[in-house]
Coordinates of C-alpha atoms and ligand atoms in Angstrom, one line a residue:
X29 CA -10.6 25.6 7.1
X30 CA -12.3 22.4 5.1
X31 CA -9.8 19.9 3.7
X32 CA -9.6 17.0 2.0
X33 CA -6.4 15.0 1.7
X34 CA -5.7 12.3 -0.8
X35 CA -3.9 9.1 0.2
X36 CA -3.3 8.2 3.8
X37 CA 0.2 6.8 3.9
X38 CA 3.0 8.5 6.5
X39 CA 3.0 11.3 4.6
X40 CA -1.2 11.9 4.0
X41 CA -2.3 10.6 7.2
X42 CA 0.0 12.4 9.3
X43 CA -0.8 15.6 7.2
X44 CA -4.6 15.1 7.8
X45 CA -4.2 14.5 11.4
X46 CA -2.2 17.4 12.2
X47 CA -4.0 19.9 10.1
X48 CA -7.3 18.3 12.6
X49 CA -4.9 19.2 15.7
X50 CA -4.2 22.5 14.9
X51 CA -8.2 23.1 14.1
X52 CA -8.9 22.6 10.6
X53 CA -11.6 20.3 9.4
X54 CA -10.1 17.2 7.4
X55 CA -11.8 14.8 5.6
X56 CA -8.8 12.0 4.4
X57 CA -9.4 9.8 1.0
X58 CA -8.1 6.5 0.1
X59 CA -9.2 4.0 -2.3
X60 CA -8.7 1.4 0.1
X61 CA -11.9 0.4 2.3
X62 CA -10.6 -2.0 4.7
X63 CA -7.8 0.8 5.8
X64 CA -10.8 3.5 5.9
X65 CA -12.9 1.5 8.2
X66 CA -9.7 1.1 10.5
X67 CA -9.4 4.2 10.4
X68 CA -12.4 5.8 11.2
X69 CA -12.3 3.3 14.8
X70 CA -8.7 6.0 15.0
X71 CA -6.9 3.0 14.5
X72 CA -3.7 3.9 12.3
X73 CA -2.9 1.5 9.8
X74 CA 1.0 2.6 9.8
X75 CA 3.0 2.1 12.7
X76 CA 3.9 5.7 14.0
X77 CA 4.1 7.3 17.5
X78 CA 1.4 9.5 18.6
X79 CA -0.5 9.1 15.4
X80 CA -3.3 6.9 17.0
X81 CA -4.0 8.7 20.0
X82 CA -4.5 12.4 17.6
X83 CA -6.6 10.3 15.2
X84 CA -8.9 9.0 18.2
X85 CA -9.3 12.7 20.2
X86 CA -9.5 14.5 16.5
X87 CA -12.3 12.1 15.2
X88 CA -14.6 12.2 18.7
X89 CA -14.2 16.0 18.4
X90 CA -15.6 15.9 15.2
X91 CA -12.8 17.4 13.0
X92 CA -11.3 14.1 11.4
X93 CA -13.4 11.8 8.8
X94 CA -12.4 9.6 6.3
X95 CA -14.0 8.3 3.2
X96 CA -13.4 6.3 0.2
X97 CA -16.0 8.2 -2.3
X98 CA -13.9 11.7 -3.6
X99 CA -17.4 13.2 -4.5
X100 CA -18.0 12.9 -1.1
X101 CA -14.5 13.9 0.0
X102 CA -14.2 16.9 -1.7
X103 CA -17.6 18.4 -1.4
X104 CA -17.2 22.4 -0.9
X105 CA -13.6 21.9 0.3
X106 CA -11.9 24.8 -0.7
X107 CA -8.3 23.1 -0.3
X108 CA -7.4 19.1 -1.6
X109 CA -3.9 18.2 -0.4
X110 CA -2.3 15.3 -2.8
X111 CA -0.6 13.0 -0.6
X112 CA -0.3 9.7 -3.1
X113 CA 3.2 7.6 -3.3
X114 CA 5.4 8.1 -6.1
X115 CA 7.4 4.7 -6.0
X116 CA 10.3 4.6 -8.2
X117 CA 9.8 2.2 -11.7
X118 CA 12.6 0.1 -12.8
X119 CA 14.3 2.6 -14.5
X120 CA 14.7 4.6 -11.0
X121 CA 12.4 7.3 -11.8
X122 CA 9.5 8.8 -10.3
X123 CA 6.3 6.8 -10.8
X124 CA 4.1 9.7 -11.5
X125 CA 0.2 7.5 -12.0
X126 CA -1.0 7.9 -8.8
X127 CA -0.8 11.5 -8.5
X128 CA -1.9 12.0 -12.0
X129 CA -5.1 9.6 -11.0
X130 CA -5.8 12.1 -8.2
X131 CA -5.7 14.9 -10.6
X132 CA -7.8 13.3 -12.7
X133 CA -10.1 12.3 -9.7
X134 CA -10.3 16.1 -8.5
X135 CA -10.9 17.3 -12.3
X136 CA -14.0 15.1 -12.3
X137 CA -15.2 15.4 -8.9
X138 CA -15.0 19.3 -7.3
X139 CA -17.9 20.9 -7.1
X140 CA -16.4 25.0 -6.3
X141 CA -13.3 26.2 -7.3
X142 CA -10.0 24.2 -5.5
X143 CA -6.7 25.1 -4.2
X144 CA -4.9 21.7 -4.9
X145 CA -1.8 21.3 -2.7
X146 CA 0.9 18.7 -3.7
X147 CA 2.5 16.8 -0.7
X148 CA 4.0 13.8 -2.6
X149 CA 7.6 14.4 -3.8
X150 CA 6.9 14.7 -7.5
X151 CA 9.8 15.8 -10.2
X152 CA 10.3 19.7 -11.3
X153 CA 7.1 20.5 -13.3
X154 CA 5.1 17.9 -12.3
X155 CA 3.3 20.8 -10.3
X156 CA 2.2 22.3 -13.4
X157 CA 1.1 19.1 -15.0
X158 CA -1.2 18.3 -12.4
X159 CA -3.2 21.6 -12.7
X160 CA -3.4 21.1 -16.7
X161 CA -4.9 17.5 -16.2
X162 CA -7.6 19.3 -13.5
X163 CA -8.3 22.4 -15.6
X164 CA -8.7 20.5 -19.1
X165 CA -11.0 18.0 -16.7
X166 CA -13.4 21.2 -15.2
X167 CA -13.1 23.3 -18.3
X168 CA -13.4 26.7 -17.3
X169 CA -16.2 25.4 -15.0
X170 CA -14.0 26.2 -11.4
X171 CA -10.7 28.0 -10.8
X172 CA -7.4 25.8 -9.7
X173 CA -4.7 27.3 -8.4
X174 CA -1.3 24.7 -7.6
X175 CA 0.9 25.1 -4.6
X176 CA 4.0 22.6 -4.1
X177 CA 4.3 22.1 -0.1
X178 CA 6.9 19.2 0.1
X179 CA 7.1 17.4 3.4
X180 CA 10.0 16.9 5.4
X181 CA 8.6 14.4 8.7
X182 CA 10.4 11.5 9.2
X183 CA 9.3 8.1 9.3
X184 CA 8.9 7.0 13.3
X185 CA 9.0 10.4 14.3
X186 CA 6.5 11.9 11.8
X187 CA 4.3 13.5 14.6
X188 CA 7.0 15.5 16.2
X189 CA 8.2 16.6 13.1
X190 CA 5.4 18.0 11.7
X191 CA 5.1 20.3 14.6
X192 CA 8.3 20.9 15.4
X193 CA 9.8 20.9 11.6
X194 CA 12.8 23.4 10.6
X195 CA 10.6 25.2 7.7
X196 CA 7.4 25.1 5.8
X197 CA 8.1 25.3 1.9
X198 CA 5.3 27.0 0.2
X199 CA 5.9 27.0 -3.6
X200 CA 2.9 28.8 -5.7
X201 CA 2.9 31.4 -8.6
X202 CA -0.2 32.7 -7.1
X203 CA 0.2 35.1 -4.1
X204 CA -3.8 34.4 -3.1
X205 CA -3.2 30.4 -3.3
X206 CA 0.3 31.2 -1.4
X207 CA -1.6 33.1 1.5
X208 CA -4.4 30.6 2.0
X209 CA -1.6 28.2 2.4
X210 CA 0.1 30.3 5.0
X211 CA -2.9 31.1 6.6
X212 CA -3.5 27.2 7.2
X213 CA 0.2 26.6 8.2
X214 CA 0.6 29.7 10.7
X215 CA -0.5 28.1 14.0
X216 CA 2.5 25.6 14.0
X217 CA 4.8 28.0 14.2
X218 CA 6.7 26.8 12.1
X219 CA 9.0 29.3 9.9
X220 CA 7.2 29.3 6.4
X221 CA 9.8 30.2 3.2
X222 CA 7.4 31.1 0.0
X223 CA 8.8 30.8 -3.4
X224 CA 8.1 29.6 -6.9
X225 CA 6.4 25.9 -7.9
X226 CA 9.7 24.4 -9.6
X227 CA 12.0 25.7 -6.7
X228 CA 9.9 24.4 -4.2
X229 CA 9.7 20.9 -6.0
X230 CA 13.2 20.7 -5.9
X231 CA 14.3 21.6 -2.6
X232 CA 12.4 18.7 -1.4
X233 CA 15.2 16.2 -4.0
X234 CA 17.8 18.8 -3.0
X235 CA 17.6 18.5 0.4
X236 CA 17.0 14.7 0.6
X237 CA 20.1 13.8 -2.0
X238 CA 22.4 16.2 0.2
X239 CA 21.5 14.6 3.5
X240 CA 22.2 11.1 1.3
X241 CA 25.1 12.8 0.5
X242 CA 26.4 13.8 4.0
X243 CA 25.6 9.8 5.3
X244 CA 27.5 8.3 2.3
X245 CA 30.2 11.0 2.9
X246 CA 30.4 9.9 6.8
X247 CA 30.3 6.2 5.8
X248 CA 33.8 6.9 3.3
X249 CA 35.4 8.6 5.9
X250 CA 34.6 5.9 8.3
X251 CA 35.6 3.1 5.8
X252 CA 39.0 5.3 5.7
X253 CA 39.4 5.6 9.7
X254 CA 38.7 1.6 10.0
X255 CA 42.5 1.8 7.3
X256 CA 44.3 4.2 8.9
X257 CA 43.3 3.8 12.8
X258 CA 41.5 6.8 13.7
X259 CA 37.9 6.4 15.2
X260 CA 35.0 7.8 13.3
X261 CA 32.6 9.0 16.2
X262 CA 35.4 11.0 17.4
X263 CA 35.9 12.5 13.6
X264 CA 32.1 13.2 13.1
X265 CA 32.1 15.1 16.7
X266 CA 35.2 17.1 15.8
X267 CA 33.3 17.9 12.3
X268 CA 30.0 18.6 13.5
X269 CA 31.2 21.0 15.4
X270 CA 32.2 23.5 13.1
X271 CA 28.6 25.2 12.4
X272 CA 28.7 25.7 8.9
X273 CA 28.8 21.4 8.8
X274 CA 26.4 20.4 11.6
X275 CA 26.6 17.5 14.0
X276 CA 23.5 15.5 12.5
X277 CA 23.4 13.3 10.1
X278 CA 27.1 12.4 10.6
X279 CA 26.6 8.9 11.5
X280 CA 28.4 5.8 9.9
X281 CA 26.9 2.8 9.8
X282 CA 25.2 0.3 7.2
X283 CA 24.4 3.2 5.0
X284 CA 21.0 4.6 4.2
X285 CA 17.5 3.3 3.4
X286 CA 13.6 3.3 3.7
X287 CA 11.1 4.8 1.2
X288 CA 12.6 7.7 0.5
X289 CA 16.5 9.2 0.1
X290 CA 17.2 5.5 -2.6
X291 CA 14.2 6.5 -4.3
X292 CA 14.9 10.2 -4.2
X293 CA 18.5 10.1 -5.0
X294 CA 17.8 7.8 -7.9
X295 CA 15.2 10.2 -9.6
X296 CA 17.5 13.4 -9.2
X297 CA 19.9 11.2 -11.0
X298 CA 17.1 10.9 -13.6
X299 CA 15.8 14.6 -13.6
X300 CA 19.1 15.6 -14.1
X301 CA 19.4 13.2 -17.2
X302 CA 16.0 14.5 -19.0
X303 CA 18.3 18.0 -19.0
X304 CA 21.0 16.5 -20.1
X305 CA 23.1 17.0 -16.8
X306 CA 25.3 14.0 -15.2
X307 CA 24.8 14.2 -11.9
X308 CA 27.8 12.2 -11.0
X309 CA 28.2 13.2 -7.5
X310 CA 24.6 11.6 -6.6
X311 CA 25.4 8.7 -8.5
X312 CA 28.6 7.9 -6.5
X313 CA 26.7 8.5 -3.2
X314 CA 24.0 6.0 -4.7
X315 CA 27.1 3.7 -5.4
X316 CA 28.8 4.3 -1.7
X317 CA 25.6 3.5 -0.1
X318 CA 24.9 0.4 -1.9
X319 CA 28.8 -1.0 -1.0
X320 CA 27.9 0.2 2.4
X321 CA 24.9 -2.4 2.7
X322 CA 27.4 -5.4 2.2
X323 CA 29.7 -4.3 4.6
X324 CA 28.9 -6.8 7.9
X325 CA 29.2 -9.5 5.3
X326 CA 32.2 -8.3 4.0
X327 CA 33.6 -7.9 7.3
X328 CA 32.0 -11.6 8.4
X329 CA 33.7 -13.2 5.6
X330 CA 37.3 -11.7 6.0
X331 CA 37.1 -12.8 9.7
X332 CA 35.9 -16.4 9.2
X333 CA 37.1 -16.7 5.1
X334 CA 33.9 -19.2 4.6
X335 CA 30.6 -18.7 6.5
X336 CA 29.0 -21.3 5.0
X337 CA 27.1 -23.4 7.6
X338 CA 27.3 -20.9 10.3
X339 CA 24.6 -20.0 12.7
X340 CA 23.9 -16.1 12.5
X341 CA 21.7 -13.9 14.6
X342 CA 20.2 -10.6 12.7
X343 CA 18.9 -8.1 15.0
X344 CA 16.9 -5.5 13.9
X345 CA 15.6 -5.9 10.3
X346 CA 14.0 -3.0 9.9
X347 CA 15.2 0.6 8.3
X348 CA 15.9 1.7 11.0
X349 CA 13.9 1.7 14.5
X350 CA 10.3 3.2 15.6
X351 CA 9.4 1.8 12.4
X352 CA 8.2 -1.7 11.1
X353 CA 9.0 -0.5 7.4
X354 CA 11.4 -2.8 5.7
X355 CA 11.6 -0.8 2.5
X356 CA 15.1 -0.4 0.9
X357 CA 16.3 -2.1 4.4
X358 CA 19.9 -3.0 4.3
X359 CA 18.7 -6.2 6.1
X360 CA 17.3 -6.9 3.1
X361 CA 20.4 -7.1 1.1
X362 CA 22.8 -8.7 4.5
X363 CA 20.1 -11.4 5.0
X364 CA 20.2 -12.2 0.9
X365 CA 24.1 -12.8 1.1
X366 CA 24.1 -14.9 4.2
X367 CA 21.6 -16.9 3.1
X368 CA 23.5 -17.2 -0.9
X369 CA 26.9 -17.6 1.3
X370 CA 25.1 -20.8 3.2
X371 CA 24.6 -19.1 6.1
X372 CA 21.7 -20.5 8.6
X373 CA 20.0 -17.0 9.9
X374 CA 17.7 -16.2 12.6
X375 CA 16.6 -12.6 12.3
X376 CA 14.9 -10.7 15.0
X377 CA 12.8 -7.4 14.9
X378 CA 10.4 -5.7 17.7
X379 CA 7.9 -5.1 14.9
X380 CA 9.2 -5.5 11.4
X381 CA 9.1 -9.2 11.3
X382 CA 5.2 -9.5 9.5
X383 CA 6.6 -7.2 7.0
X384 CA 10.0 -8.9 6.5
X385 CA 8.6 -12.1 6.1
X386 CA 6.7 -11.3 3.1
X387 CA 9.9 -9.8 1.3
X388 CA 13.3 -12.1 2.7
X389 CA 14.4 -15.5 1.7
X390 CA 12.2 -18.3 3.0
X391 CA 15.0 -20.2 4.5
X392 CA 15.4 -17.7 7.5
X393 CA 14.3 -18.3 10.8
X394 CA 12.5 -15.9 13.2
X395 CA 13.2 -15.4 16.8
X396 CA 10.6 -13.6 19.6
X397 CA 13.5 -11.5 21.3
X398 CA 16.8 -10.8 21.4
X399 CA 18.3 -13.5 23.8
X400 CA 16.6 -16.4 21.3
X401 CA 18.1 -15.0 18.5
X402 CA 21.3 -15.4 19.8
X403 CA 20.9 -18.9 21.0
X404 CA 23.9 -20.8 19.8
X405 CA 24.9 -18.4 17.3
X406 CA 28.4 -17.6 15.7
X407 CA 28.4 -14.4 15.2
X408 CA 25.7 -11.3 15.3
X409 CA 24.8 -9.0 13.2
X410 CA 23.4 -5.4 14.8
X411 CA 21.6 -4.1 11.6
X412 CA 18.9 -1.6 12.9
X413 CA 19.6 0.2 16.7
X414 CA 16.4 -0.1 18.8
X415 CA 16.4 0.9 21.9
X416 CA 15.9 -3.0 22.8
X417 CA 18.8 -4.0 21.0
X418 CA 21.3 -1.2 22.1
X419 CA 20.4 -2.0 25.1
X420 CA 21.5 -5.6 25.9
X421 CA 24.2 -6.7 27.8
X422 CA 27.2 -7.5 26.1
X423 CA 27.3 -10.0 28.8
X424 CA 23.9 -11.6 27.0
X425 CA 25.6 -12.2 24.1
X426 CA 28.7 -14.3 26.0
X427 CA 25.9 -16.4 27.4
X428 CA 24.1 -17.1 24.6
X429 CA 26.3 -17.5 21.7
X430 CA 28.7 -20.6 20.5
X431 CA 31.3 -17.8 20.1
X432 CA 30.2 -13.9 20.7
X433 CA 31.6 -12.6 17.5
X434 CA 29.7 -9.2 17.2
X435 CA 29.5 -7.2 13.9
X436 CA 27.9 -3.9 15.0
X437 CA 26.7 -1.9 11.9
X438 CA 25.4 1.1 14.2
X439 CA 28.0 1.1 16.2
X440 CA 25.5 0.7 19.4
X441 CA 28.4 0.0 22.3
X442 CA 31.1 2.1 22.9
X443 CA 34.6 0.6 22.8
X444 CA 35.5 1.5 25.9
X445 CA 32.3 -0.8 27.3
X446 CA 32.9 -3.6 24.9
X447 CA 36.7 -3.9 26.3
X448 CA 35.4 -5.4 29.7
X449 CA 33.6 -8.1 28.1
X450 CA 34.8 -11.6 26.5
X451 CA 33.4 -10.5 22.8
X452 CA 35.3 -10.4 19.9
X453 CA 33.6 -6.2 18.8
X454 CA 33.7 -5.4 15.2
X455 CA 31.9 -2.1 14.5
X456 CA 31.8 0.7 12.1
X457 CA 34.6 3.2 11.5
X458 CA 36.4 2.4 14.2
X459 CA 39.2 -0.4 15.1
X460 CA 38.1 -3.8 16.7
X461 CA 37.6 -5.0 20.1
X462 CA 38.8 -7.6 21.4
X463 CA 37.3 -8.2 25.3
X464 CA 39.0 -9.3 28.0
Ligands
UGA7 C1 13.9 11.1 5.3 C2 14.2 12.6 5.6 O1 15.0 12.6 6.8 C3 12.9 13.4 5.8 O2 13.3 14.7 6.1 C4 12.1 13.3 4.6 O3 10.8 13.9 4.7 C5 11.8 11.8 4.3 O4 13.0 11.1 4.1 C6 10.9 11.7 3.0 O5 11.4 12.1 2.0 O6 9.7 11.4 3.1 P1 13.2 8.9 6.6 O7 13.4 8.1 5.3 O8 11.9 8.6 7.4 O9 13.2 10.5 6.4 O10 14.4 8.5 7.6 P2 15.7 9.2 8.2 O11 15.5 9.3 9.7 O12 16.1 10.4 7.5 O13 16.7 8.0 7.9 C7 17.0 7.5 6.6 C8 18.1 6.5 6.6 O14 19.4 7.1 6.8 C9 18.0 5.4 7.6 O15 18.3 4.2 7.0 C10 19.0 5.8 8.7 O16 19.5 4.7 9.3 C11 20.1 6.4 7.8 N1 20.9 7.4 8.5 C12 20.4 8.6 9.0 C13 22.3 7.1 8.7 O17 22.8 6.1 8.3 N2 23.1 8.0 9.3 C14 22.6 9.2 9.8 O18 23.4 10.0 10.4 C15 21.2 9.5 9.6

């Protein structure tokens, strides 16, 4: 099948690439020139595992081009996926232009009649609004049928997931546009559930606010255990055990972030509100999660009382690892109150740091590894788990620090391991370790 997808973030660009792997023909738009010409040498602008080496094998075989003219981009494709962010404004809702743009783009560009396909995570009826801005736009000229197919990859593991995903959503009121879609879908074997435009839009928010839901849940129960001396890894096993809750997404730690479940919470809070509905369980998982992002401060400060003047190693800055996106970070927010408490930080990221420094307080200093973060340091923060940094010594930190106070917000050692070391452990959920 001939394709065209709009916007080549992690959510288009993956799209595009896959649809190429499983033998389609994709022809990916952006707007932006500079990222097109990467592109088209396979070079992925976005940091993401496998992506680069599928871009390079599709484009030589021919199947994968990209371009930044839409004529030329949707020329006879019978399918145009939208695939454009909808950020969240500063009231917390969804930020609806550039999909509308794209609408408007197809309305004044197709040239035969168009199944248009919405990727992007767009509130309950935007569907619906899209195909009146294209129909109004081509005027009885073409037929447009809509079809909500919401995306489920993860960041860092987008590849994987978009062959080896749980479902494919198909939401259309058309059963022709619904079997084209399935017909593209069908060789990644994925289970496909069809259903209506508005449901499908909101099992994307649905299932994104309850998996918010089940981390700010974990991260109560763990501030509980740290109270009343139970360990929250053990509690999460013993729960996700039981089937009917499941073992993942159980984890404690520094509470969610990254581009999606803040802004996705925030704007079913606000869908909710246009009907009139409070959603006030969402909002107190919003509110949970946002306590949950101070909490190695909090902890820092009860252990020390002031921290002003103290030397602090931050490792890992980004959401969380395999990625270098710093969006809605909770390093963000740590490295903000160290620095307003008078902290001195040195932060230190595999891959984040050219996107961190553009976003964090001047004042903080960067470090090429691990070991040089923790030069002389008085206490640590573990903020995101990468491989790198879960996998240090414990012994590293004893030579390297003034005094190896750690404050472990992903709770990367066991306690068990951090016992035969001469570190004072602090992690999440469960009760500190003092070394030998
Ligand atoms: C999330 C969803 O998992 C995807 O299914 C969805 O497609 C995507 O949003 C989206 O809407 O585009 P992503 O934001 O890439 O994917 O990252 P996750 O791996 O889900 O992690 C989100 C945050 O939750 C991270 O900060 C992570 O550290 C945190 N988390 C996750 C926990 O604190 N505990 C857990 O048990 C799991």
């Amino acid at each position: 099948m001939e394709i065209a997808v709009v916007g080549t973030g992690y959510v288009g660009l993956v799209t595009g690439v896959c649809l190429t792997e499983i033998g389609h023909y994709v022809t990916c738009i952006d707007i932006d020139e500079d990222k097109i010409n990467l592109m088209r040498e396979g070079i992925s602008p976005i940091y993401e595992p496998g992506l680069s080496d599928l871009m390079k094998k599709n484009i030589d075989e021919g199947r994968l081009t990209f371009t930044s003219n839409h004529s030329e981009g949707f020329a006879n494709k019978k399918v145009i996926y939208i695939a454009v962010g909808t950020p969240q404004t500063k009231e917390g809702k969804a930020d609806l232009q550039y999909v509308e743009k794209v609408a408007a783009d197809i309305g004044h560009h197709i040239n035969n009649d168009v199944i248009v396909v919405t990727k992007s995570t767009v509130p309950v009826g935007t569907n619906e609004k899209v195909r009146e801005i294209i129909r109004e736009l081509v005027n009885g000229k073409f037929e447009v049928e809509i079809v909500s197919n919401p995306e489920f990859l993860r960041e860092g593991s987008a590849v994987q997931d978009t062959f080896h995903g749980d479902r494919i959503v198909i939401g259309a009121d058309s059963d022709k546009a619904a079997s084209v879609l399935e017909e593209i879908n069908r060789p990644f074997g994925i289970p496909i559930y069809k259903t209506d435009i508005r449901s499908a839009e909101m099992i994307k928010y649905a299932s994104n606010a309850f998996l918010a839901t089940k981390i700010s849940f974990v991260n109560e129960i763990s501030n509980l255990c740290e109270k009343l001396g139970a360990n929250v890894e053990d509690v999460a096993t013993g729960m996700g055990m039981d089937d009917r809750i499941g073992n993942k997404f159980l984890k404690a730690g520094i509470g969610y972030g990254g581009s999606c479940f803040p802004k996705d919470t925030s704007a079913l809070v606000q869908i909710a509100g246009y009907v009139q509905h409070d959603f006030n369980l969402l909002k107190s998982v919003i509110e949970v999660n946002n306590d949950q992002r101070r909490l190695l401060v909090k902890k820092a400060k009860e252990r020390f009382g002031n921290i002003e003047g103290k030397r602090v190693a931050v490792l890992g800055l980004a959401f969380k690892p395999n990625t270098d996106d710093m969006r809605e970070a909770a390093s963000i927010t740590l490295c903000e109150e160290l620095i307003q408490s008078g902290a001195e930080v040195v932060a230190y990221d595999p891959i984040a740091i050219p996107n961190a420094k553009k976003i964090l307080p001047q004042s903080i200093q960067y470090a090429d590894s691990v070991e040089n973060a923790l030069e002389n340091a008085d206490f640590a923060f573990i903020v995101t788990e990468w491989d790198e940094v879960k996998n240090t010594e414990l012994d590293v930190y004893i030579k390297k620090m003034k005094t190896p106070v750690i404050f472990d917000g992903r709770n990367c050692y066991a306690l068990e391991e951090a016992a035969k070391y001469a570190v004072e452990y602090h992690s999440v959920g469960r009760k500190t370790q003092f070394g030998i």
